[in-house]
Every structure is written in structure tokens, then in C-alpha cells.
Amino acid sequence: MQINWTPVRRDEALTITKQGDALTINGELFDFAPLPDGATLPRDAVSCEWLASDVERVGGEITLTLLLPHGDKAPDETRFPQPVAVTEDGPVPVPPYSIPEPQTEPEEEPAA
């Protein structure tokens, strides 16, 4: 499965799991197994707010584009994402939402 990304500033995070030709996106299952080779499923035929393209099966492989939410401090790998070839079932790697804020140690008060 080939997943392309369209970055978008959004407060909601994204989790994806792949099982065969199905994706579970934020807990909702989308099964593309019935899509025959060479066919295209129009974007409007899929009730998924994260889908940003038609879904195609070319040479047996599902190809689609998903919205990639990110925070206001997103790293370059999220703002300019590379496509992901997902060959194994399980969690799909999603680029980081934002750059983690450095944690600072609380200052100790001087002893009296």
C-alpha cells in the first residue's frame, strides 16, 4: 500500500493501522479489498474526512493520499512528507505532529 500525505494544520492527531487492504483511521475501518486492479474509487465515494484523493489499485497495490495533521511547530519531515510504502500489517508510521517542547527543570529555591 502506498500512502501519500497532504500536510494540514489541524489540532486533531492521526493514528492509522493497516490490515491487508484495509486501513483503520482514528478507529474507523476502511476496507479497500473489493477494489479490483486498475480501478479507481472516487474520493467522494468514501466517507472519510482524512482521505484527500481517489483510491486506486494499480498492479495490485492500493494508492491513496491522506491528510497529515500537524501542529504549529511541525518539523520539516511533517510539513514536507515523503510517501510511505506500507508492506506489513500493523501500525502505520505517521510523521511527528510537532517538535516536542524542551522540558526545563524547575528552579530550586535557595535555602533560608
PDB file of N, CA and C in Angstrom, residues 5 8 16 27 35 41 57 78 98 103 112:
ATOM      1  N   TRP A   5       0.888  11.924   1.470  1.00  0.00           N
ATOM      2  CA  TRP A   5       0.416  12.825   2.524  1.00  0.00           C
ATOM      3  C   TRP A   5       0.143  14.223   1.978  1.00  0.00           C
ATOM      4  N   VAL A   8      -1.606  19.449   6.693  1.00  0.00           N
ATOM      5  CA  VAL A   8      -2.619  20.447   7.019  1.00  0.00           C
ATOM      6  C   VAL A   8      -2.503  20.782   8.503  1.00  0.00           C
ATOM      7  N   ILE A  16      -3.145   5.387  12.405  1.00  0.00           N
ATOM      8  CA  ILE A  16      -3.528   4.512  11.294  1.00  0.00           C
ATOM      9  C   ILE A  16      -2.969   3.117  11.551  1.00  0.00           C
ATOM     10  N   GLY A  27      -9.661   4.881  14.490  1.00  0.00           N
ATOM     11  CA  GLY A  27     -10.680   3.972  14.996  1.00  0.00           C
ATOM     12  C   GLY A  27     -11.750   3.566  14.001  1.00  0.00           C
ATOM     13  N   LEU A  35     -11.782  -3.484  -4.171  1.00  0.00           N
ATOM     14  CA  LEU A  35     -11.379  -2.657  -5.315  1.00  0.00           C
ATOM     15  C   LEU A  35     -10.528  -3.486  -6.277  1.00  0.00           C
ATOM     16  N   LEU A  41     -11.564   4.285  -6.963  1.00  0.00           N
ATOM     17  CA  LEU A  41     -12.695   4.601  -6.100  1.00  0.00           C
ATOM     18  C   LEU A  41     -12.652   6.107  -5.861  1.00  0.00           C
ATOM     19  N   ARG A  57      -6.135   1.109  -7.304  1.00  0.00           N
ATOM     20  CA  ARG A  57      -5.368  -0.133  -7.200  1.00  0.00           C
ATOM     21  C   ARG A  57      -4.664  -0.307  -8.548  1.00  0.00           C
ATOM     22  N   THR A  78       7.363  16.551   8.536  1.00  0.00           N
ATOM     23  CA  THR A  78       5.906  16.542   8.557  1.00  0.00           C
ATOM     24  C   THR A  78       5.342  17.569   7.580  1.00  0.00           C
ATOM     25  N   SER A  98       4.402  17.461  15.953  1.00  0.00           N
ATOM     26  CA  SER A  98       5.146  18.698  16.200  1.00  0.00           C
ATOM     27  C   SER A  98       6.476  18.372  16.866  1.00  0.00           C
ATOM     28  N   GLN A 103      11.890  20.244  27.914  1.00  0.00           N
ATOM     29  CA  GLN A 103      11.416  20.321  29.292  1.00  0.00           C
ATOM     30  C   GLN A 103      12.492  20.960  30.142  1.00  0.00           C
ATOM     31  N   ALA A 112      16.911  28.942  53.171  1.00  0.00           N
ATOM     32  CA  ALA A 112      16.872  30.139  54.023  1.00  0.00           C
ATOM     33  C   ALA A 112      17.818  30.029  55.183  1.00  0.00           C
TER      34      ALA A 112
END
